[in-house]
C-alpha cells in the first residue's frame, strides 16, 4: 500500500503515539504537505528579528535615562539635607559661643576665621565644606551681634538671596541669627 492516502490527494499518513491511561496506542493523523512545510519552517526559525531587538533596546534606554535622572536628583537632595544639618550644627556652636562670651565672634569675614573660635570647644570637628564640597560662607558684624552662615549650593556661586523657600539646588542656603532665612522646599531642579 502506498504511503499517502489515495482518497485525499496531497495528504500523507503520519503515525503518532499518544500516551494515555490505557498505555501507548497508535493512531493515524493526516496532515497536508503545506502544513508540514510551515511546521518545518517554524522549527528552523530561531532568535529575534532586528526590529524586535531595536524595540527592546529603545525601551531599556528610555527606562535607564529616567532612572539615572531620578538617582541624580535623590543624590542632590541628600547632599542638600546634609548641608542643612551641618549648617544648623555650626550655628548651634556659634550660638553657644555667643552665650559664653556675651557676643558672637566679632568682625569675621569668612569660615576659616570663625572655625578656630568655635572648635573644639563648642563643636568637636565642624565640616569644612557643604554637601557639594564648597567652602562655607560665614560673616559676623563688627559688634558681634549678628552672624550669617551660607552654603553656596550645588553650583558653588554666591547667588542673590530671595529669602524664603527656594526650588533649585543651585540656590544658596542661608542661616542667620538662629534660623534659616533661605532654604530649599519641595521639588528641586
XYZ file of N, CA, C and O in Angstrom:
756
model
N 0.847 -1.179 0.000
C 0.000 0.000 0.000
C 0.887 1.233 0.000
O 1.850 1.307 0.758
N 0.585 2.284 -0.808
C 1.403 3.483 -0.856
C 1.323 4.247 0.454
O 0.397 4.110 1.223
N 2.344 5.164 0.668
C 2.441 5.924 1.929
C 1.330 6.935 2.071
O 0.902 7.236 3.163
N 0.812 7.513 0.975
C -0.216 8.537 1.063
C -1.610 7.935 1.092
O -1.816 6.758 0.849
N -2.603 8.742 1.388
C -3.995 8.309 1.406
C -4.557 8.527 0.005
O -4.609 9.650 -0.472
N -5.002 7.474 -0.685
C -5.463 7.634 -2.052
C -6.733 8.458 -2.166
O -6.996 9.082 -3.173
N -7.548 8.506 -1.129
C -8.794 9.265 -1.216
C -8.561 10.776 -1.132
O -9.328 11.568 -1.660
N -7.530 11.207 -0.425
C -7.270 12.646 -0.255
C -5.926 12.929 -0.912
O -4.885 12.621 -0.354
N -5.945 13.548 -2.131
C -4.675 13.803 -2.799
C -3.864 14.858 -2.035
O -4.399 15.823 -1.518
N -2.557 14.673 -1.992
C -1.653 15.632 -1.332
C -1.524 15.414 0.147
O -0.834 16.161 0.828
N -2.213 14.448 0.715
C -2.085 14.182 2.155
C -1.212 12.966 2.361
O -1.136 12.092 1.503
N -0.580 12.915 3.492
C 0.202 11.727 3.811
C -0.168 11.278 5.212
O -0.615 12.048 6.026
N 0.018 10.015 5.455
C -0.355 9.441 6.733
C 0.859 9.457 7.652
O 1.928 9.020 7.286
N 0.663 10.002 8.890
C 1.712 10.037 9.901
C 1.166 9.327 11.124
O 0.034 9.572 11.538
N 1.938 8.476 11.708
C 1.504 7.765 12.895
C 2.094 8.467 14.120
O 3.286 8.716 14.183
N 1.219 8.796 15.090
C 1.627 9.494 16.307
C 1.249 8.633 17.491
O 0.154 8.093 17.539
N 2.126 8.500 18.443
C 1.817 7.742 19.653
C 1.252 8.692 20.694
O 1.814 9.725 20.967
N 0.139 8.325 21.269
C -0.468 9.083 22.354
C -0.281 8.310 23.634
O -0.522 7.113 23.661
N 0.123 9.018 24.669
C 0.241 8.382 25.978
C -1.069 8.635 26.698
O -1.528 9.762 26.814
N -1.681 7.617 27.156
C -2.947 7.758 27.868
C -3.040 6.751 28.981
O -2.109 6.001 29.246
N -4.202 6.704 29.608
C -4.357 5.776 30.731
C -4.292 4.309 30.284
O -3.981 3.439 31.072
N -4.579 4.050 29.014
C -4.567 2.665 28.537
C -3.215 2.264 28.014
O -3.024 1.150 27.559
N -2.256 3.178 28.031
C -0.938 2.847 27.514
C -0.726 3.507 26.184
O -1.457 4.409 25.769
N 0.264 3.068 25.451
C 0.582 3.667 24.173
C -0.243 3.069 23.063
O -0.118 1.900 22.749
N -1.160 3.851 22.477
C -1.956 3.399 21.353
C -1.544 4.190 20.132
O -1.350 5.390 20.203
N -1.417 3.533 19.030
C -1.061 4.208 17.798
C -2.321 4.654 17.096
O -3.293 3.918 17.011
N -2.323 5.920 16.595
C -3.469 6.401 15.832
C -2.963 7.187 14.641
O -1.970 7.890 14.736
N -3.629 7.050 13.524
C -3.190 7.779 12.339
C -3.597 9.240 12.409
O -4.625 9.591 12.964
N -2.762 10.113 11.854
C -3.037 11.546 11.814
C -2.713 12.015 10.407
O -1.639 11.753 9.887
N -3.648 12.721 9.810
C -3.448 13.205 8.451
C -3.015 14.667 8.482
O -3.594 15.477 9.196
N -1.994 15.023 7.720
C -1.523 16.402 7.600
C -1.291 16.683 6.127
O -0.851 15.822 5.377
N -1.574 17.926 5.733
C -1.270 18.290 4.357
C 0.217 18.603 4.247
O 0.880 18.889 5.232
N 0.729 18.585 3.046
C 2.144 18.880 2.831
C 2.448 20.351 3.146
O 3.524 20.685 3.619
N 1.487 21.249 2.908
C 1.678 22.672 3.203
C 1.863 22.865 4.697
O 2.749 23.581 5.150
N 1.018 22.187 5.524
C 1.164 22.297 6.972
C 2.507 21.755 7.426
O 3.145 22.306 8.309
N 2.938 20.665 6.806
C 4.220 20.077 7.157
C 5.356 21.027 6.837
O 6.287 21.200 7.628
N 5.291 21.727 5.692
C 6.332 22.691 5.334
C 6.353 23.868 6.304
O 7.412 24.323 6.719
N 5.181 24.394 6.673
C 5.131 25.524 7.624
C 5.701 25.108 8.973
O 6.402 25.850 9.623
N 5.350 23.913 9.405
C 5.856 23.431 10.687
C 7.379 23.310 10.641
O 8.069 23.698 11.573
N 7.905 22.850 9.560
C 9.346 22.738 9.404
C 10.032 24.096 9.393
O 11.099 24.270 9.965
N 9.412 25.086 8.766
C 9.989 26.429 8.739
C 9.987 27.042 10.139
O 10.923 27.725 10.531
N 8.921 26.804 10.889
C 8.853 27.358 12.240
C 9.903 26.728 13.143
O 10.461 27.380 14.017
N 10.187 25.447 12.936
C 11.202 24.800 13.745
C 12.592 25.327 13.420
O 13.448 25.420 14.287
N 12.847 25.678 12.170
C 14.152 26.192 11.771
C 14.354 27.653 12.168
O 15.462 28.105 12.302
N 13.281 28.433 12.368
C 13.386 29.856 12.688
C 13.774 30.021 14.157
O 13.067 29.588 15.050
N 14.928 30.652 14.408
C 15.417 30.829 15.771
C 15.810 32.286 15.975
O 16.263 32.941 15.058
N 15.681 32.794 17.226
C 16.116 34.150 17.552
C 15.031 35.178 17.320
O 13.858 34.871 17.124
N 15.457 36.455 17.361
C 14.546 37.581 17.221
C 14.885 38.351 15.960
O 16.015 38.333 15.486
N 13.902 39.082 15.470
C 14.154 39.917 14.304
C 14.879 41.181 14.757
O 14.893 41.534 15.934
N 15.457 41.897 13.822
C 16.172 43.128 14.125
C 15.235 44.177 14.723
O 15.599 44.889 15.663
N 14.031 44.252 14.217
C 13.040 45.219 14.739
C 12.729 44.916 16.198
O 12.674 45.839 17.027
N 12.532 43.646 16.536
C 12.239 43.286 17.917
C 13.392 43.681 18.837
O 13.172 44.226 19.922
N 14.602 43.440 18.411
C 15.761 43.813 19.226
C 15.881 45.324 19.387
O 16.204 45.825 20.469
N 15.634 46.071 18.319
C 15.702 47.538 18.402
C 14.649 48.096 19.342
O 14.904 49.053 20.081
N 13.457 47.523 19.324
C 12.388 47.983 20.220
C 12.794 47.736 21.677
O 12.633 48.604 22.535
N 13.331 46.569 21.961
C 13.757 46.252 23.328
C 14.873 47.189 23.769
O 14.858 47.714 24.888
N 15.846 47.448 22.915
C 16.951 48.351 23.262
C 16.426 49.772 23.497
O 16.860 50.459 24.428
N 15.485 50.219 22.697
C 14.913 51.560 22.874
C 14.178 51.665 24.206
O 14.316 52.663 24.931
N 13.410 50.655 24.550
C 12.674 50.673 25.822
C 13.657 50.681 26.992
O 13.486 51.444 27.946
N 14.688 49.858 26.933
C 15.692 49.846 28.002
C 16.413 51.191 28.109
O 16.715 51.652 29.212
N 16.688 51.829 26.995
C 17.328 53.142 27.014
C 16.465 54.200 27.683
O 16.945 55.003 28.477
N 15.188 54.189 27.366
C 14.266 55.158 27.979
C 14.166 54.929 29.478
O 14.232 55.870 30.270
N 14.009 53.674 29.894
C 13.903 53.368 31.325
C 15.177 53.725 32.084
O 15.117 54.270 33.188
N 16.329 53.462 31.496
C 17.579 53.783 32.195
C 17.793 55.294 32.297
O 18.308 55.782 33.301
N 17.403 56.060 31.289
C 17.558 57.516 31.387
C 16.661 58.096 32.468
O 17.060 59.021 33.184
N 15.465 57.558 32.625
C 14.569 58.012 33.700
C 15.173 57.661 35.054
O 15.192 58.487 35.978
N 15.692 56.446 35.187
C 16.265 56.004 36.460
C 17.492 56.834 36.832
O 17.666 57.207 37.994
N 18.335 57.158 35.869
C 19.540 57.953 36.156
C 19.164 59.361 36.593
O 19.756 59.912 37.524
N 18.165 59.951 35.951
C 17.729 61.299 36.337
C 17.178 61.300 37.763
O 17.471 62.210 38.551
N 16.392 60.289 38.109
C 15.842 60.214 39.463
C 16.941 59.968 40.496
O 16.903 60.521 41.594
N 17.923 59.163 40.140
C 19.027 58.899 41.052
C 19.852 60.161 41.303
O 20.214 60.465 42.439
N 20.139 60.916 40.256
C 20.895 62.159 40.414
C 20.140 63.144 41.299
O 20.739 63.813 42.153
N 18.833 63.237 41.123
C 18.015 64.131 41.934
C 18.037 63.686 43.394
O 18.153 64.518 44.304
N 17.961 62.377 43.634
C 17.981 61.871 45.004
C 19.334 62.134 45.668
O 19.396 62.473 46.853
N 20.423 61.994 44.923
C 21.745 62.274 45.482
C 21.880 63.744 45.868
O 22.402 64.071 46.942
N 21.424 64.641 44.998
C 21.490 66.073 45.316
C 20.591 66.421 46.499
O 20.935 67.270 47.319
N 19.454 65.772 46.606
C 18.556 66.020 47.741
C 19.237 65.598 49.049
O 19.131 66.279 50.065
N 19.953 64.473 49.009
C 20.690 64.020 50.188
C 21.803 64.991 50.568
O 22.019 65.278 51.753
N 22.520 65.501 49.575
C 23.578 66.485 49.839
C 22.993 67.760 50.432
O 23.580 68.385 51.315
N 21.827 68.129 49.946
C 21.164 69.332 50.436
C 20.751 69.165 51.902
O 20.950 70.069 52.720
N 20.197 68.007 52.242
C 19.785 67.755 53.630
C 21.003 67.720 54.562
O 20.962 68.250 55.665
N 22.081 67.096 54.097
C 23.312 67.064 54.889
C 23.830 68.476 55.124
O 24.256 68.832 56.228
N 23.794 69.299 54.095
C 24.250 70.686 54.205
C 23.426 71.448 55.235
O 23.976 72.185 56.061
N 22.123 71.262 55.210
C 21.267 71.962 56.173
C 21.564 71.505 57.604
O 21.606 72.326 58.529
N 21.791 70.213 57.789
C 22.120 69.709 59.132
C 23.462 70.263 59.605
O 23.600 70.665 60.767
N 24.441 70.289 58.705
C 25.756 70.825 59.073
C 25.680 72.316 59.398
O 26.296 72.783 60.367
N 24.941 73.063 58.595
C 24.771 74.500 58.872
C 24.135 74.706 60.244
O 24.544 75.583 61.011
N 23.140 73.899 60.544
C 22.459 74.018 61.831
C 23.412 73.694 62.978
O 23.410 74.379 64.022
N 24.263 72.687 62.832
C 25.234 72.327 63.874
C 26.258 73.445 64.086
O 26.601 73.780 65.233
N 26.750 74.016 63.005
C 27.712 75.131 63.119
C 27.039 76.338 63.772
O 27.633 77.035 64.601
N 25.784 76.573 63.424
C 25.048 77.698 64.019
C 24.844 77.484 65.515
O 24.965 78.434 66.301
N 24.558 76.251 65.929
C 24.411 75.979 67.361
C 25.717 76.240 68.105
O 25.712 76.776 69.214
N 26.830 75.864 67.485
C 28.130 76.131 68.113
C 28.387 77.637 68.198
O 28.918 78.127 69.206
N 27.998 78.366 67.163
C 28.162 79.828 67.171
C 27.275 80.448 68.250
O 27.689 81.385 68.958
N 26.058 79.927 68.401
C 25.148 80.405 69.459
C 25.741 80.118 70.839
O 25.681 80.974 71.735
N 26.342 78.941 71.013
C 26.960 78.598 72.298
C 28.133 79.530 72.594
O 28.326 79.965 73.738
N 28.913 79.856 71.565
C 29.996 80.832 71.729
C 29.409 82.170 72.182
O 29.957 82.828 73.085
N 28.308 82.574 71.549
C 27.670 83.842 71.908
C 27.179 83.863 73.344
O 27.261 84.899 74.027
N 26.688 82.740 73.851
C 26.228 82.668 75.239
C 27.421 82.787 76.199
O 27.365 83.522 77.191
N 28.509 82.083 75.895
C 29.683 82.111 76.777
C 30.401 83.458 76.769
O 30.974 83.870 77.776
N 30.417 84.159 75.639
C 31.179 85.402 75.510
C 30.293 86.652 75.436
O 30.801 87.751 75.214
N 29.019 86.511 75.593
C 28.052 87.616 75.543
C 28.034 88.319 74.187
O 27.531 89.428 74.060
N 28.620 87.696 73.168
C 28.584 88.220 71.796
C 29.072 87.119 70.856
O 29.809 86.212 71.269
N 28.661 87.210 69.617
C 29.176 86.280 68.597
C 30.589 86.731 68.223
O 31.009 87.846 68.562
N 31.346 85.873 67.538
C 32.670 86.332 67.092
C 32.508 87.630 66.282
O 31.683 87.706 65.381
N 33.258 88.659 66.616
C 33.069 89.984 66.010
C 33.972 90.191 64.799
O 35.153 89.836 64.813
N 33.396 90.783 63.760
C 34.144 91.210 62.593
C 34.771 90.097 61.764
O 35.784 90.321 61.114
N 34.195 88.938 61.744
C 34.729 87.820 60.953
C 34.156 87.873 59.544
O 32.980 88.175 59.350
N 35.012 87.551 58.565
C 34.549 87.692 57.179
C 34.517 86.374 56.392
O 34.082 86.367 55.255
N 35.013 85.285 57.004
C 34.973 84.018 56.276
C 35.020 82.839 57.254
O 35.256 83.018 58.444
N 34.823 81.641 56.738
C 34.768 80.443 57.562
C 36.102 80.129 58.257
O 36.097 79.810 59.459
N 37.249 80.223 57.597
C 38.497 79.889 58.291
C 38.787 80.764 59.517
O 39.491 80.325 60.424
N 38.260 81.971 59.579
C 38.497 82.818 60.758
C 37.543 82.480 61.903
O 37.885 82.688 63.068
N 36.362 81.980 61.605
C 35.395 81.631 62.662
C 35.661 80.235 63.220
O 35.510 80.000 64.419
N 36.091 79.316 62.388
C 36.238 77.917 62.793
C 37.101 77.730 64.040
O 36.695 77.023 64.970
N 38.293 78.342 64.152
C 39.103 78.100 65.361
C 38.467 78.636 66.646
O 38.801 78.185 67.739
N 37.536 79.571 66.515
C 36.887 80.124 67.710
C 35.824 79.189 68.278
O 35.558 79.219 69.482
N 35.208 78.386 67.426
C 34.141 77.504 67.910
C 34.573 76.046 68.048
O 33.889 75.250 68.705
N 35.706 75.688 67.449
C 36.169 74.302 67.504
C 37.443 74.238 68.329
O 38.327 75.087 68.169
N 37.613 73.337 69.184
C 36.843 72.146 69.540
C 35.935 72.332 70.748
O 35.335 71.380 71.212
N 35.808 73.552 71.258
C 35.054 73.755 72.494
C 33.545 73.654 72.305
O 32.847 73.115 73.156
N 33.016 74.164 71.194
C 31.566 74.191 71.010
C 31.083 73.176 69.980
O 29.909 72.813 69.950
N 31.974 72.755 69.122
C 31.693 71.683 68.173
C 33.020 70.969 67.937
O 34.045 71.618 67.703
N 33.015 69.651 68.055
C 34.270 68.907 68.028
C 35.011 69.055 66.707
O 36.156 69.467 66.678
N 34.378 68.693 65.625
C 35.055 68.730 64.326
C 34.063 69.209 63.261
O 33.453 68.395 62.578
N 33.915 70.521 63.120
C 32.934 71.006 62.141
C 33.381 70.710 60.709
O 34.576 70.732 60.413
N 32.445 70.415 59.832
C 32.817 70.159 58.433
C 33.323 71.440 57.780
O 32.849 72.534 58.069
N 34.306 71.303 56.911
C 34.870 72.460 56.221
C 34.101 72.837 54.972
O 34.350 73.887 54.387
N 33.214 71.952 54.523
C 32.507 72.199 53.263
C 31.092 71.654 53.347
O 30.772 70.815 54.198
N 30.260 72.114 52.432
C 28.882 71.638 52.377
C 28.817 70.295 51.642
O 29.844 69.701 51.316
N 27.629 69.824 51.356
C 27.440 68.537 50.695
C 28.036 68.450 49.302
O 28.339 67.364 48.811
N 28.204 69.579 48.631
C 28.786 69.613 47.280
C 30.278 69.951 47.316
O 30.872 70.260 46.306
N 30.857 69.957 48.509
C 32.276 70.228 48.719
C 32.672 71.675 48.428
O 33.785 71.950 48.002
N 31.749 72.595 48.657
C 32.032 74.025 48.557
C 32.270 74.570 49.968
O 31.551 74.229 50.893
N 33.257 75.428 50.114
C 33.560 76.005 51.421
C 32.395 76.869 51.899
O 31.736 77.544 51.110
N 32.170 76.840 53.209
C 31.098 77.657 53.796
C 31.400 79.138 53.622
O 32.543 79.549 53.642
N 30.338 79.907 53.527
C 30.459 81.349 53.635
C 30.041 81.726 55.051
O 29.054 81.195 55.567
N 30.786 82.593 55.699
C 30.459 82.992 57.066
C 30.869 84.440 57.270
O 31.918 84.874 56.799
N 30.001 85.190 57.969
C 30.298 86.595 58.244
C 29.605 87.004 59.539
O 28.509 86.535 59.849
N 30.275 87.852 60.314
C 29.667 88.425 61.514
C 29.838 89.948 61.454
O 30.742 90.452 60.788
N 28.977 90.657 62.169
C 29.111 92.111 62.166
C 30.217 92.541 63.133
O 30.736 91.740 63.908
N 30.571 93.800 63.084
C 31.705 94.318 63.859
C 31.456 94.271 65.365
O 32.398 94.138 66.155
N 30.195 94.375 65.783
C 29.883 94.369 67.214
C 29.666 92.961 67.766
O 29.525 92.788 68.981
N 29.571 91.957 66.911
C 29.315 90.595 67.363
C 27.875 90.353 67.751
O 27.569 89.513 68.590
N 26.953 91.098 67.133
C 25.529 90.943 67.453
C 24.783 90.103 66.430
O 23.640 89.720 66.664
N 25.405 89.828 65.306
C 24.721 89.101 64.237
C 25.734 88.224 63.489
O 26.911 88.575 63.368
N 25.257 87.101 62.996
C 26.101 86.231 62.166
C 25.263 85.643 61.032
O 24.042 85.560 61.134
N 25.932 85.270 59.969
C 25.282 84.619 58.828
C 26.202 83.521 58.315
O 27.395 83.757 58.091
N 25.640 82.332 58.123
C 26.347 81.184 57.566
C 25.680 80.819 56.251
O 24.450 80.816 56.154
N 26.496 80.507 55.230
C 25.950 80.294 53.888
C 26.571 79.060 53.235
O 27.779 78.867 53.297
N 25.711 78.275 52.606
C 26.156 77.248 51.663
C 25.872 77.792 50.278
O 24.769 78.285 50.006
N 26.830 77.703 49.396
C 26.667 78.270 48.059
C 25.868 77.377 47.116
O 25.698 77.706 45.949
N 25.391 76.261 47.580
C 24.569 75.382 46.755
C 25.402 74.535 45.810
O 26.629 74.500 45.877
N 24.721 73.856 44.924
C 25.370 72.913 44.015
C 26.367 73.587 43.082
O 27.444 73.062 42.820
N 26.029 74.786 42.597
C 26.905 75.449 41.620
C 28.120 76.124 42.253
O 29.078 76.459 41.567
N 28.113 76.345 43.575
C 29.256 76.951 44.247
C 29.413 78.436 43.994
O 30.460 79.005 44.269
N 28.377 79.076 43.474
C 28.432 80.507 43.141
C 27.493 81.258 44.077
O 26.339 80.861 44.265
N 27.981 82.362 44.654
C 27.146 83.185 45.511
C 26.042 83.802 44.676
O 26.296 84.525 43.715
N 24.812 83.487 45.032
C 23.673 83.995 44.269
C 22.950 85.098 45.014
O 23.265 85.427 46.157
N 21.963 85.676 44.361
C 21.129 86.696 45.000
C 20.194 85.996 45.977
O 19.647 84.942 45.674
N 20.003 86.565 47.142
C 19.161 85.950 48.157
C 17.752 86.482 48.043
O 17.496 87.681 48.097
N 16.807 85.561 47.902
C 15.398 85.946 47.805
C 14.717 85.837 49.162
O 13.607 86.318 49.332
N 15.359 85.215 50.126
C 14.823 84.963 51.467
C 13.500 84.214 51.368
O 12.571 84.644 50.723
N 13.491 83.085 52.001
C 12.314 82.212 51.963
C 12.675 80.902 51.282
O 13.826 80.493 51.220
N 11.657 80.243 50.754
C 11.839 78.935 50.133
C 12.435 79.060 48.739
O 12.161 80.016 48.024
N 13.260 78.076 48.380
C 13.853 78.020 47.045
C 13.466 76.696 46.388
O 13.026 75.768 47.056
N 13.649 76.613 45.079
C 13.291 75.383 44.377
C 14.396 74.903 43.436
O 14.125 74.195 42.486
N 15.627 75.300 43.697
C 16.744 74.883 42.849
C 17.917 74.464 43.719
O 18.179 75.075 44.761
N 18.620 73.429 43.297
C 19.808 73.004 44.030
C 20.907 74.054 43.973
O 21.807 74.053 44.795
N 20.870 74.951 43.004
C 21.890 75.987 42.861
C 21.665 77.173 43.791
O 22.560 77.994 43.959
N 20.499 77.314 44.375
C 20.224 78.430 45.281
C 21.011 78.269 46.577
O 21.206 77.161 47.070
N 21.465 79.389 47.123
C 22.203 79.384 48.380
C 21.273 78.993 49.527
O 20.081 79.277 49.503
N 21.856 78.346 50.539
C 21.135 78.043 51.773
C 21.713 78.966 52.833
O 22.926 78.952 53.073
N 20.871 79.779 53.444
C 21.353 80.842 54.342
C 20.771 80.648 55.742
O 19.549 80.501 55.906
N 21.648 80.653 56.744
C 21.263 80.562 58.154
C 21.785 81.809 58.841
O 22.976 82.100 58.787
N 20.886 82.570 59.459
C 21.306 83.826 60.073
C 20.612 84.019 61.418
O 19.388 83.877 61.517
N 21.401 84.331 62.425
C 20.896 84.666 63.761
C 19.872 83.658 64.293
O 18.793 84.024 64.748
N 20.218 82.379 64.200
C 19.386 81.355 64.823
C 18.314 80.724 63.960
O 17.561 79.900 64.454
N 18.214 81.100 62.690
C 17.173 80.486 61.846
C 17.570 80.508 60.370
O 18.384 81.325 59.953
N 16.978 79.586 59.629
C 17.176 79.589 58.178
C 16.375 80.744 57.601
O 15.184 80.885 57.893
N 17.016 81.571 56.798
C 16.301 82.674 56.149
C 16.113 82.403 54.655
O 15.303 83.047 54.002
N 16.861 81.453 54.137
C 16.643 80.975 52.763
C 16.935 79.479 52.790
O 18.022 79.069 53.183
N 15.962 78.677 52.368
C 16.096 77.234 52.491
C 15.366 76.536 51.346
O 14.460 77.100 50.747
N 15.747 75.298 51.057
C 15.067 74.536 49.993
C 13.740 73.975 50.498
O 13.623 73.610 51.662
N 12.778 73.944 49.644
C 11.465 73.402 49.993
C 10.852 72.748 48.772
O 10.910 73.292 47.679
N 10.276 71.591 48.928
C 9.554 70.933 47.834
C 10.485 70.354 46.777
O 11.646 70.072 47.030
N 9.964 70.213 45.572
C 10.696 69.617 44.476
C 11.792 70.567 44.004
O 11.554 71.737 43.775
N 13.003 70.025 43.877
C 14.156 70.825 43.459
C 14.518 70.490 42.009
O 14.249 69.405 41.533
N 15.134 71.444 41.348
C 15.526 71.239 39.964
C 17.012 71.434 39.797
O 17.638 72.138 40.492
